[in-house]
PDB file of C-alpha atoms in Angstrom:
ATOM      1  CA  UNK A 256      31.703   2.890   3.411  1.00 42.00           C
ATOM      2  CA  UNK A 257      30.287  -0.378   4.669  1.00 41.00           C
ATOM      3  CA  UNK A 258      31.255  -2.941   1.993  1.00 37.00           C
ATOM      4  CA  UNK A 259      28.994  -5.627   3.416  1.00 33.00           C
ATOM      5  CA  UNK A 260      25.986  -3.292   3.267  1.00 37.00           C
ATOM      6  CA  UNK A 261      26.531  -2.510  -0.425  1.00 31.00           C
ATOM      7  CA  UNK A 262      27.060  -6.193  -1.255  1.00 30.00           C
ATOM      8  CA  UNK A 263      23.914  -7.211   0.608  1.00 36.00           C
ATOM      9  CA  UNK A 264      21.633  -4.736  -1.172  1.00 37.00           C
ATOM     10  CA  UNK A 265      21.640  -6.496  -4.595  1.00 37.00           C
ATOM     11  CA  UNK A 266      20.905  -9.822  -2.905  1.00 33.00           C
ATOM     12  CA  UNK A 267      18.025  -8.315  -0.919  1.00 34.00           C
ATOM     13  CA  UNK A 268      16.656  -6.635  -4.030  1.00 36.00           C
ATOM     14  CA  UNK A 269      16.819  -9.897  -5.970  1.00 34.00           C
ATOM     15  CA  UNK A 270      14.994 -11.758  -3.210  1.00 36.00           C
ATOM     16  CA  UNK A 271      12.253  -9.139  -3.065  1.00 36.00           C
ATOM     17  CA  UNK A 272      11.958  -9.144  -6.873  1.00 39.00           C
ATOM     18  CA  UNK A 273      11.273 -12.863  -6.850  1.00 36.00           C
ATOM     19  CA  UNK A 274       8.928 -12.512  -3.899  1.00 36.00           C
ATOM     20  CA  UNK A 275       6.831  -9.756  -5.449  1.00 40.00           C
ATOM     21  CA  UNK A 276       6.597 -11.476  -8.826  1.00 42.00           C
ATOM     22  CA  UNK A 277       4.787 -14.560  -7.494  1.00 41.00           C
ATOM     23  CA  UNK A 278       1.270 -14.436  -9.005  1.00 45.00           C
ATOM     24  CA  UNK A 279      -0.397 -16.949  -6.706  1.00 49.00           C
ATOM     25  CA  UNK A 280       0.262 -19.329  -3.840  1.00 53.00           C
ATOM     26  CA  UNK A 281       2.173 -22.519  -4.442  1.00 50.00           C
ATOM     27  CA  UNK A 282       0.457 -25.887  -4.379  1.00 45.00           C
ATOM     28  CA  UNK A 283      -0.032 -27.201  -0.871  1.00 56.00           C
ATOM     29  CA  UNK A 284      -0.125 -23.785   0.784  1.00 69.00           C
ATOM     30  CA  UNK A 285      -3.367 -22.813   2.520  1.00 78.00           C
ATOM     31  CA  UNK A 286      -5.444 -20.139   0.733  1.00 86.00           C
ATOM     32  CA  UNK A 287      -4.843 -16.560   1.765  1.00 90.00           C
ATOM     33  CA  UNK A 288      -8.007 -14.670   2.634  1.00 94.00           C
ATOM     34  CA  UNK A 289      -8.697 -11.030   3.288  1.00 95.00           C
ATOM     35  CA  UNK A 290     -10.675  -7.958   2.302  1.00 96.00           C
ATOM     36  CA  UNK A 291     -10.336  -5.137  -0.199  1.00 96.00           C
ATOM     37  CA  UNK A 292     -12.118  -1.806  -0.380  1.00 96.00           C
ATOM     38  CA  UNK A 293     -11.645   1.130  -2.738  1.00 94.00           C
ATOM     39  CA  UNK A 294     -13.240   4.573  -2.769  1.00 91.00           C
ATOM     40  CA  UNK A 295     -13.000   7.721  -4.875  1.00 88.00           C
ATOM     41  CA  UNK A 296     -13.192  11.111  -3.167  1.00 79.00           C
ATOM     42  CA  UNK A 297     -14.561  14.345  -4.531  1.00 64.00           C
ATOM     43  CA  UNK A 298     -13.239  13.879  -8.043  1.00 56.00           C
ATOM     44  CA  UNK A 299     -15.585  14.145 -11.025  1.00 58.00           C
ATOM     45  CA  UNK A 300     -12.769  13.159 -13.354  1.00 59.00           C
ATOM     46  CA  UNK A 301     -10.017  10.564 -13.350  1.00 67.00           C
ATOM     47  CA  UNK A 302      -6.650  12.010 -12.406  1.00 72.00           C
ATOM     48  CA  UNK A 303      -3.900  11.547 -14.972  1.00 77.00           C
ATOM     49  CA  UNK A 304      -0.430  12.796 -15.784  1.00 83.00           C
ATOM     50  CA  UNK A 305       2.911  12.261 -14.102  1.00 86.00           C
ATOM     51  CA  UNK A 306       3.121  10.810 -10.616  1.00 87.00           C
ATOM     52  CA  UNK A 307       5.482  10.855  -7.670  1.00 88.00           C
ATOM     53  CA  UNK A 308       5.645   7.704  -5.545  1.00 87.00           C
ATOM     54  CA  UNK A 309       6.046   7.576  -1.751  1.00 85.00           C
ATOM     55  CA  UNK A 310       6.212   4.651   0.668  1.00 87.00           C
ATOM     56  CA  UNK A 311       5.200   4.901   4.327  1.00 85.00           C
ATOM     57  CA  UNK A 312       5.864   1.702   6.248  1.00 84.00           C
ATOM     58  CA  UNK A 313       5.909   0.403   9.791  1.00 73.00           C
ATOM     59  CA  UNK A 314       6.967  -3.025   8.591  1.00 61.00           C
ATOM     60  CA  UNK A 315      10.486  -4.344   9.302  1.00 58.00           C
ATOM     61  CA  UNK A 316      11.446  -4.270   5.627  1.00 62.00           C
ATOM     62  CA  UNK A 317      14.064  -2.399   3.611  1.00 61.00           C
ATOM     63  CA  UNK A 318      12.094   0.703   2.648  1.00 66.00           C
ATOM     64  CA  UNK A 319      14.197   1.692  -0.377  1.00 66.00           C
ATOM     65  CA  UNK A 320      14.058  -1.787  -1.885  1.00 72.00           C
ATOM     66  CA  UNK A 321      10.344  -2.110  -1.256  1.00 78.00           C
ATOM     67  CA  UNK A 322       9.764   1.297  -2.855  1.00 78.00           C
ATOM     68  CA  UNK A 323      11.581   0.241  -6.031  1.00 77.00           C
ATOM     69  CA  UNK A 324       9.678  -3.019  -6.179  1.00 77.00           C
ATOM     70  CA  UNK A 325       6.294  -1.395  -5.646  1.00 84.00           C
ATOM     71  CA  UNK A 326       7.084   1.122  -8.375  1.00 80.00           C
ATOM     72  CA  UNK A 327       7.970  -1.692 -10.758  1.00 81.00           C
ATOM     73  CA  UNK A 328       4.901  -3.757  -9.864  1.00 85.00           C
ATOM     74  CA  UNK A 329       2.493  -0.812 -10.090  1.00 88.00           C
ATOM     75  CA  UNK A 330       3.948   0.661 -13.277  1.00 86.00           C
ATOM     76  CA  UNK A 331       1.735  -1.201 -15.750  1.00 88.00           C
ATOM     77  CA  UNK A 332      -1.520  -0.808 -13.743  1.00 89.00           C
ATOM     78  CA  UNK A 333      -0.838   2.926 -13.362  1.00 88.00           C
ATOM     79  CA  UNK A 334      -0.302   3.332 -17.092  1.00 87.00           C
ATOM     80  CA  UNK A 335      -3.552   1.506 -17.781  1.00 86.00           C
ATOM     81  CA  UNK A 336      -5.281   3.882 -15.352  1.00 83.00           C
ATOM     82  CA  UNK A 337      -4.071   6.924 -17.301  1.00 85.00           C
ATOM     83  CA  UNK A 338      -0.959   7.918 -15.380  1.00 87.00           C
ATOM     84  CA  UNK A 339       2.174   8.622 -17.376  1.00 86.00           C
ATOM     85  CA  UNK A 340       5.815   9.029 -16.398  1.00 83.00           C
ATOM     86  CA  UNK A 341       7.120   8.945 -12.843  1.00 84.00           C
ATOM     87  CA  UNK A 342       8.279  12.387 -11.726  1.00 84.00           C
ATOM     88  CA  UNK A 343      11.718  12.610 -10.087  1.00 84.00           C
ATOM     89  CA  UNK A 344      10.674  15.472  -7.804  1.00 86.00           C
ATOM     90  CA  UNK A 345       7.373  15.702  -5.962  1.00 82.00           C
ATOM     91  CA  UNK A 346       6.780  19.309  -6.993  1.00 82.00           C
ATOM     92  CA  UNK A 347       6.957  18.275 -10.670  1.00 86.00           C
ATOM     93  CA  UNK A 348       4.195  15.663 -10.384  1.00 86.00           C
ATOM     94  CA  UNK A 349       0.494  15.906 -11.167  1.00 86.00           C
ATOM     95  CA  UNK A 350      -0.377  13.158  -8.703  1.00 87.00           C
ATOM     96  CA  UNK A 351       1.262  11.943  -5.503  1.00 87.00           C
ATOM     97  CA  UNK A 352       0.801   8.218  -4.897  1.00 89.00           C
ATOM     98  CA  UNK A 353       1.319   7.059  -1.316  1.00 88.00           C
ATOM     99  CA  UNK A 354       1.710   3.388  -0.415  1.00 91.00           C
ATOM    100  CA  UNK A 355       1.158   2.677   3.272  1.00 90.00           C
ATOM    101  CA  UNK A 356       2.121  -0.826   4.294  1.00 91.00           C
ATOM    102  CA  UNK A 357       2.748  -2.719   7.461  1.00 90.00           C
ATOM    103  CA  UNK A 358       0.996  -4.499  10.293  1.00 91.00           C
ATOM    104  CA  UNK A 359      -1.374  -3.812  13.187  1.00 90.00           C
ATOM    105  CA  UNK A 360      -0.862  -6.250  16.036  1.00 89.00           C
ATOM    106  CA  UNK A 361      -3.686  -7.816  18.009  1.00 88.00           C
ATOM    107  CA  UNK A 362      -3.877  -6.936  21.705  1.00 84.00           C
ATOM    108  CA  UNK A 363      -4.517  -9.440  24.512  1.00 80.00           C
ATOM    109  CA  UNK A 364      -8.120 -10.123  25.437  1.00 81.00           C
ATOM    110  CA  UNK A 365      -9.693  -8.405  28.423  1.00 81.00           C
ATOM    111  CA  UNK A 366      -9.988 -11.770  30.189  1.00 79.00           C
ATOM    112  CA  UNK A 367      -6.269 -12.460  29.748  1.00 75.00           C
ATOM    113  CA  UNK A 368      -5.366  -9.027  31.105  1.00 75.00           C
ATOM    114  CA  UNK A 369      -7.682  -9.327  34.121  1.00 79.00           C
ATOM    115  CA  UNK A 370      -6.303 -12.769  34.898  1.00 76.00           C
ATOM    116  CA  UNK A 371      -2.800 -11.347  34.946  1.00 73.00           C
ATOM    117  CA  UNK A 372      -1.748 -13.526  32.027  1.00 76.00           C
ATOM    118  CA  UNK A 373      -0.843 -10.725  29.619  1.00 72.00           C
ATOM    119  CA  UNK A 374       0.439  -7.169  29.426  1.00 78.00           C
ATOM    120  CA  UNK A 375      -2.408  -5.011  28.026  1.00 77.00           C
ATOM    121  CA  UNK A 376       0.053  -2.973  25.938  1.00 77.00           C
ATOM    122  CA  UNK A 377       2.016  -5.920  24.524  1.00 77.00           C
ATOM    123  CA  UNK A 378       1.115  -6.747  20.953  1.00 78.00           C
ATOM    124  CA  UNK A 379       0.479 -10.332  19.957  1.00 86.00           C
ATOM    125  CA  UNK A 380       2.269 -12.067  17.062  1.00 89.00           C
ATOM    126  CA  UNK A 381      -0.972 -12.005  15.074  1.00 92.00           C
ATOM    127  CA  UNK A 382      -2.938  -9.152  13.611  1.00 93.00           C
ATOM    128  CA  UNK A 383      -3.744  -7.351  10.361  1.00 94.00           C
ATOM    129  CA  UNK A 384      -1.295  -7.204   7.451  1.00 94.00           C
ATOM    130  CA  UNK A 385      -2.228  -4.296   5.181  1.00 95.00           C
ATOM    131  CA  UNK A 386      -1.392  -2.359   2.018  1.00 95.00           C
ATOM    132  CA  UNK A 387      -3.102   0.964   1.293  1.00 94.00           C
ATOM    133  CA  UNK A 388      -2.654   3.006  -1.887  1.00 94.00           C
ATOM    134  CA  UNK A 389      -3.694   6.675  -1.975  1.00 91.00           C
ATOM    135  CA  UNK A 390      -3.669   9.210  -4.825  1.00 90.00           C
ATOM    136  CA  UNK A 391      -3.609  12.981  -4.253  1.00 87.00           C
ATOM    137  CA  UNK A 392      -4.164  15.844  -6.675  1.00 83.00           C
ATOM    138  CA  UNK A 393      -0.936  17.744  -6.048  1.00 79.00           C
ATOM    139  CA  UNK A 394      -1.512  20.990  -8.040  1.00 74.00           C
ATOM    140  CA  UNK A 395      -4.846  21.622  -6.308  1.00 73.00           C
ATOM    141  CA  UNK A 396      -3.332  20.845  -2.912  1.00 72.00           C
ATOM    142  CA  UNK A 397      -0.383  23.188  -3.441  1.00 73.00           C
ATOM    143  CA  UNK A 398      -2.673  25.959  -4.660  1.00 71.00           C
ATOM    144  CA  UNK A 399      -4.785  25.556  -1.524  1.00 68.00           C
ATOM    145  CA  UNK A 400      -1.709  25.739   0.722  1.00 64.00           C
ATOM    146  CA  UNK A 401      -0.566  28.945  -0.971  1.00 66.00           C
ATOM    147  CA  UNK A 402      -3.902  30.559  -0.186  1.00 63.00           C
ATOM    148  CA  UNK A 403      -4.392  29.151   3.316  1.00 59.00           C
ATOM    149  CA  UNK A 404      -1.336  29.479   5.514  1.00 65.00           C
ATOM    150  CA  UNK A 405      -1.479  27.504   8.730  1.00 61.00           C
ATOM    151  CA  UNK A 406      -4.037  24.984   7.434  1.00 57.00           C
ATOM    152  CA  UNK A 407      -4.513  21.806   9.455  1.00 60.00           C
ATOM    153  CA  UNK A 408      -1.961  19.081   8.777  1.00 57.00           C
ATOM    154  CA  UNK A 409      -4.611  16.565   7.689  1.00 61.00           C
ATOM    155  CA  UNK A 410      -6.274  18.931   5.211  1.00 64.00           C
ATOM    156  CA  UNK A 411      -4.703  16.936   2.380  1.00 64.00           C
ATOM    157  CA  UNK A 412      -7.485  14.347   2.753  1.00 68.00           C
ATOM    158  CA  UNK A 413      -9.873  16.590   0.820  1.00 72.00           C
ATOM    159  CA  UNK A 414      -7.476  16.414  -2.138  1.00 79.00           C
ATOM    160  CA  UNK A 415      -7.357  12.626  -2.087  1.00 85.00           C
ATOM    161  CA  UNK A 416      -8.618  11.304  -5.412  1.00 88.00           C
ATOM    162  CA  UNK A 417      -8.914   7.661  -4.354  1.00 92.00           C
ATOM    163  CA  UNK A 418      -7.847   5.151  -1.720  1.00 93.00           C
ATOM    164  CA  UNK A 419      -7.599   1.382  -2.078  1.00 96.00           C
ATOM    165  CA  UNK A 420      -6.999  -0.796   0.994  1.00 97.00           C
ATOM    166  CA  UNK A 421      -6.231  -4.519   1.192  1.00 97.00           C
ATOM    167  CA  UNK A 422      -6.037  -6.390   4.495  1.00 97.00           C
ATOM    168  CA  UNK A 423      -5.419  -9.961   5.617  1.00 96.00           C
ATOM    169  CA  UNK A 424      -5.313 -11.364   9.138  1.00 95.00           C
ATOM    170  CA  UNK A 425      -2.617 -13.768  10.295  1.00 94.00           C
ATOM    171  CA  UNK A 426       0.917 -13.970  11.618  1.00 93.00           C
ATOM    172  CA  UNK A 427       2.666 -10.607  11.380  1.00 91.00           C
ATOM    173  CA  UNK A 428       5.992 -12.317  10.687  1.00 89.00           C
ATOM    174  CA  UNK A 429       4.555 -13.535   7.381  1.00 89.00           C
ATOM    175  CA  UNK A 430       4.193 -10.019   5.981  1.00 88.00           C
ATOM    176  CA  UNK A 431       6.892 -10.476   3.337  1.00 84.00           C
ATOM    177  CA  UNK A 432       5.168 -13.602   2.049  1.00 84.00           C
ATOM    178  CA  UNK A 433       1.763 -11.895   2.079  1.00 89.00           C
ATOM    179  CA  UNK A 434       2.744  -8.613   0.393  1.00 89.00           C
ATOM    180  CA  UNK A 435       2.699  -9.971  -3.201  1.00 87.00           C
ATOM    181  CA  UNK A 436      -0.883 -11.146  -2.689  1.00 89.00           C
ATOM    182  CA  UNK A 437      -1.955  -7.817  -1.182  1.00 92.00           C
ATOM    183  CA  UNK A 438      -0.373  -6.025  -4.132  1.00 91.00           C
ATOM    184  CA  UNK A 439      -2.050  -8.338  -6.627  1.00 90.00           C
ATOM    185  CA  UNK A 440      -5.472  -7.662  -5.129  1.00 92.00           C
ATOM    186  CA  UNK A 441      -4.842  -3.917  -4.894  1.00 93.00           C
ATOM    187  CA  UNK A 442      -4.031  -3.639  -8.596  1.00 91.00           C
ATOM    188  CA  UNK A 443      -7.366  -5.258  -9.444  1.00 90.00           C
ATOM    189  CA  UNK A 444      -9.367  -2.581  -7.590  1.00 91.00           C
ATOM    190  CA  UNK A 445      -6.955   0.355  -7.597  1.00 90.00           C
ATOM    191  CA  UNK A 446      -8.632   3.736  -8.054  1.00 87.00           C
ATOM    192  CA  UNK A 447     -12.158   2.359  -8.384  1.00 89.00           C
ATOM    193  CA  UNK A 448     -15.347   3.120  -6.463  1.00 90.00           C
ATOM    194  CA  UNK A 449     -16.620   0.040  -4.625  1.00 92.00           C
ATOM    195  CA  UNK A 450     -20.042   0.004  -3.027  1.00 90.00           C
ATOM    196  CA  UNK A 451     -18.907  -2.336  -0.279  1.00 93.00           C
ATOM    197  CA  UNK A 452     -15.931  -4.230   1.081  1.00 94.00           C
ATOM    198  CA  UNK A 453     -15.147  -7.399  -0.882  1.00 94.00           C
ATOM    199  CA  UNK A 454     -13.597 -10.577   0.411  1.00 95.00           C
ATOM    200  CA  UNK A 455     -10.797 -12.169  -1.584  1.00 94.00           C
ATOM    201  CA  UNK A 456      -9.281 -15.636  -1.629  1.00 92.00           C
ATOM    202  CA  UNK A 457      -5.904 -16.332  -3.210  1.00 87.00           C
ATOM    203  CA  UNK A 458      -5.046 -19.989  -3.686  1.00 86.00           C
ATOM    204  CA  UNK A 459      -3.007 -22.153  -6.023  1.00 83.00           C
ATOM    205  CA  UNK A 460      -5.960 -21.889  -8.417  1.00 83.00           C
ATOM    206  CA  UNK A 461      -5.602 -18.110  -8.634  1.00 86.00           C
ATOM    207  CA  UNK A 462      -7.314 -15.033  -7.255  1.00 85.00           C
ATOM    208  CA  UNK A 463     -11.032 -14.891  -6.493  1.00 89.00           C
ATOM    209  CA  UNK A 464     -12.597 -11.539  -5.693  1.00 85.00           C
ATOM    210  CA  UNK A 465     -15.907 -11.528  -3.826  1.00 79.00           C
ATOM    211  CA  UNK A 466     -16.214 -15.333  -3.901  1.00 68.00           C
ATOM    212  CA  UNK A 467     -19.628 -16.840  -3.273  1.00 56.00           C
TER     213      UNK A 467
END
């Protein structure tokens, strides 16, 4: 067993706990801006019941620690939305909640590539930092799979109850600092139907959704 690894985990978890508990930016920091959009899909009722939580990430972060922190941060909003206990096994859940988080790097401009100044496939240090929450009706999905062997892999989209996406552009290396803000915005719009994408601004004065 790697002793250093086990000693480092509590310290990492503590750091992420502090990071994800910050409600707004500190004084002197520039405002964080971005966009949020939330949609409901094919559900004439609000899903409820137990939920199983999954994290899918392409961000260089400790997945297990992030998963625990997201569960803790989303616990109260999920209860307010009608979800109950967290299921230990996916097959025991009424709803599967998927958190997709990470970054999408910018690519060099066409002019830079044509001038020989940049590799067209090399990502830049800037881009989109994102957090996307998705809820799926698991019993209906499993029943469908039992009746339709060999269904397409992406057929689960039709059993998606809602999806809420938050994005902010900037330095990809700042993802850890940005995640608490993305999570804060997501919990404000989670599981709702929005007519359009809203801009948000998070500053030392707090969070503004759809500012004038």
